[in-house]
Tab-separated table of C-alpha atoms in Angstrom:
chain	number	residue	atom	x	y	z
T	6	UNK	CA	193.409	-70.681	76.335
T	7	UNK	CA	193.640	-73.377	79.246
T	8	UNK	CA	196.921	-74.942	80.165
T	9	UNK	CA	197.682	-78.104	82.049
T	10	UNK	CA	200.270	-80.206	82.386
T	11	UNK	CA	201.294	-83.411	84.543
T	12	UNK	CA	204.514	-84.868	84.671
T	13	UNK	CA	205.131	-88.554	86.173
T	14	UNK	CA	207.803	-91.124	85.716
T	15	UNK	CA	206.738	-92.973	82.730
T	16	UNK	CA	205.628	-96.288	84.502
T	17	UNK	CA	202.616	-98.623	83.963
T	18	UNK	CA	201.976	-97.782	87.677
T	19	UNK	CA	201.601	-94.464	86.677
T	20	UNK	CA	198.574	-95.088	84.431
T	21	UNK	CA	195.801	-93.887	86.994
T	22	UNK	CA	197.108	-90.797	87.682
T	23	UNK	CA	197.407	-90.158	84.357
T	24	UNK	CA	193.726	-91.132	83.693
T	25	UNK	CA	192.817	-89.123	87.090
T	26	UNK	CA	194.238	-86.383	85.230
T	27	UNK	CA	192.577	-86.520	82.245
T	28	UNK	CA	189.479	-87.219	83.819
T	29	UNK	CA	189.643	-84.101	86.742
T	30	UNK	CA	189.666	-81.589	83.939
T	31	UNK	CA	187.384	-83.527	80.370
T	32	UNK	CA	184.840	-83.469	83.758
T	33	UNK	CA	185.504	-79.625	84.801
T	34	UNK	CA	184.903	-78.973	80.842
T	35	UNK	CA	181.894	-80.066	80.418
T	36	UNK	CA	183.542	-82.813	78.174
T	37	UNK	CA	180.705	-84.886	76.266
T	38	UNK	CA	180.936	-88.588	77.919
T	39	UNK	CA	181.470	-90.467	74.780
T	40	UNK	CA	184.280	-87.613	73.455
T	41	UNK	CA	185.935	-88.251	77.227
T	42	UNK	CA	185.872	-92.459	76.763
T	43	UNK	CA	187.680	-91.850	73.043
T	44	UNK	CA	190.514	-89.663	74.778
T	45	UNK	CA	190.692	-91.822	77.613
T	46	UNK	CA	191.280	-95.654	75.399
T	47	UNK	CA	193.732	-93.279	73.035
T	48	UNK	CA	195.994	-91.995	76.152
T	49	UNK	CA	195.857	-95.001	77.773
T	50	UNK	CA	197.211	-96.437	74.468
T	51	UNK	CA	200.025	-93.779	74.012
T	52	UNK	CA	201.297	-93.660	77.838
T	53	UNK	CA	201.516	-96.749	77.571
T	54	UNK	CA	203.775	-97.176	74.843
T	55	UNK	CA	205.250	-94.721	75.960
T	56	UNK	CA	205.680	-96.315	79.801
T	57	UNK	CA	207.176	-99.788	77.362
T	58	UNK	CA	209.616	-98.458	74.855
T	59	UNK	CA	211.072	-94.754	75.367
T	60	UNK	CA	212.920	-95.603	77.754
T	61	UNK	CA	213.391	-99.405	77.669
T	62	UNK	CA	215.388	-100.877	80.001
T	63	UNK	CA	215.585	-98.236	82.086
T	64	UNK	CA	212.674	-95.423	83.261
T	65	UNK	CA	212.626	-91.564	82.842
T	66	UNK	CA	209.639	-88.837	82.614
T	67	UNK	CA	206.368	-88.310	80.674
T	68	UNK	CA	204.616	-85.168	80.014
T	69	UNK	CA	201.109	-84.810	79.478
T	70	UNK	CA	199.671	-81.470	78.478
T	71	UNK	CA	196.329	-80.725	78.068
T	72	UNK	CA	195.092	-77.110	76.058
T	73	UNK	CA	191.162	-76.020	76.500
T	74	UNK	CA	190.585	-72.915	74.284
T	75	UNK	CA	188.188	-71.053	76.347
T	76	UNK	CA	184.984	-71.755	73.810
T	77	UNK	CA	185.916	-75.710	74.651
T	78	UNK	CA	185.437	-76.271	70.824
T	79	UNK	CA	188.399	-79.157	71.254
T	80	UNK	CA	191.230	-80.733	73.073
T	81	UNK	CA	195.160	-81.015	72.283
T	82	UNK	CA	195.942	-83.315	74.435
T	83	UNK	CA	199.929	-83.584	73.763
T	84	UNK	CA	202.321	-86.603	75.027
T	85	UNK	CA	205.981	-85.252	75.495
T	86	UNK	CA	208.820	-88.065	76.606
T	87	UNK	CA	212.905	-87.412	75.988
T	88	UNK	CA	213.053	-91.613	75.421
T	89	UNK	CA	214.300	-92.456	71.786
T	90	UNK	CA	213.225	-91.424	68.981
T	91	UNK	CA	210.073	-92.587	67.208
T	92	UNK	CA	207.594	-91.664	65.140
T	93	UNK	CA	204.389	-93.869	65.134
T	94	UNK	CA	202.877	-92.659	62.396
T	95	UNK	CA	205.315	-93.466	60.488
T	96	UNK	CA	204.332	-96.812	60.234
T	97	UNK	CA	201.671	-98.236	57.738
T	98	UNK	CA	198.321	-98.930	59.305
T	99	UNK	CA	197.680	-102.585	59.712
T	100	UNK	CA	195.294	-104.259	57.691
T	101	UNK	CA	192.079	-104.948	59.359
T	102	UNK	CA	190.321	-107.020	57.128
T	103	UNK	CA	192.806	-110.012	58.090
T	104	UNK	CA	192.166	-111.991	60.951
T	105	UNK	CA	194.373	-111.074	64.149
T	106	UNK	CA	195.941	-114.437	64.182
T	107	UNK	CA	197.167	-113.310	60.345
T	108	UNK	CA	198.281	-109.860	61.271
T	109	UNK	CA	201.526	-108.581	62.134
T	110	UNK	CA	202.085	-107.477	66.315
T	111	UNK	CA	201.407	-104.182	67.307
T	112	UNK	CA	200.348	-101.095	65.016
T	113	UNK	CA	196.610	-101.518	66.471
T	114	UNK	CA	196.795	-99.200	69.653
T	115	UNK	CA	197.722	-95.662	67.260
T	116	UNK	CA	195.718	-97.004	64.596
T	117	UNK	CA	192.565	-97.146	66.753
T	118	UNK	CA	193.852	-93.029	68.020
T	119	UNK	CA	194.216	-91.820	64.594
T	120	UNK	CA	190.570	-93.645	63.463
T	121	UNK	CA	189.207	-91.892	66.898
T	122	UNK	CA	190.970	-88.474	67.067
T	123	UNK	CA	190.849	-85.374	64.515
T	124	UNK	CA	194.052	-85.091	63.719
T	125	UNK	CA	197.303	-87.093	64.901
T	126	UNK	CA	200.938	-85.543	64.517
T	127	UNK	CA	204.440	-86.553	65.715
T	128	UNK	CA	207.252	-83.976	66.297
T	129	UNK	CA	210.782	-85.157	67.605
T	130	UNK	CA	212.200	-81.512	68.442
T	131	UNK	CA	215.091	-80.736	70.708
T	132	UNK	CA	215.055	-84.277	72.171
T	133	UNK	CA	211.547	-84.677	72.737
T	134	UNK	CA	209.022	-86.828	71.214
T	135	UNK	CA	205.918	-85.362	71.013
T	136	UNK	CA	202.719	-86.462	69.938
T	137	UNK	CA	199.738	-84.998	69.509
T	138	UNK	CA	196.036	-85.882	69.941
T	139	UNK	CA	193.411	-83.098	68.735
T	140	UNK	CA	189.871	-83.891	69.123
T	141	UNK	CA	186.922	-81.706	68.546
T	142	UNK	CA	184.621	-82.080	71.796
T	143	UNK	CA	181.534	-81.249	70.398
T	144	UNK	CA	182.027	-84.581	67.982
């Protein structure tokens, strides 16, 4: 297993660092472009939510951990922060049959993440939020 970690201040300004970190390692692993794009969109959604809400109104650190098995069959991406405990998976999925005007605000990003990733899990351990996304690299 190859594991890579990026520790950054959880601010929207650091999104480019997160994106570049993921792109570099996924390209290195010959990840299919479609899967890279799905991971990138999901990662942006999760990271921006951490930047906006985890430590509000202050700021704190976020860790992005990327695990690539030797056989390159999947990618596991874990977002870790010490902010306010929050399980984004606990909220019901938005009713996507409604128009944007009729839907409640929020929840669409995590919904899209759950639909594009193969597995999404949340845990709160040792004072840390841990959201883990898993995606097959050949799907």
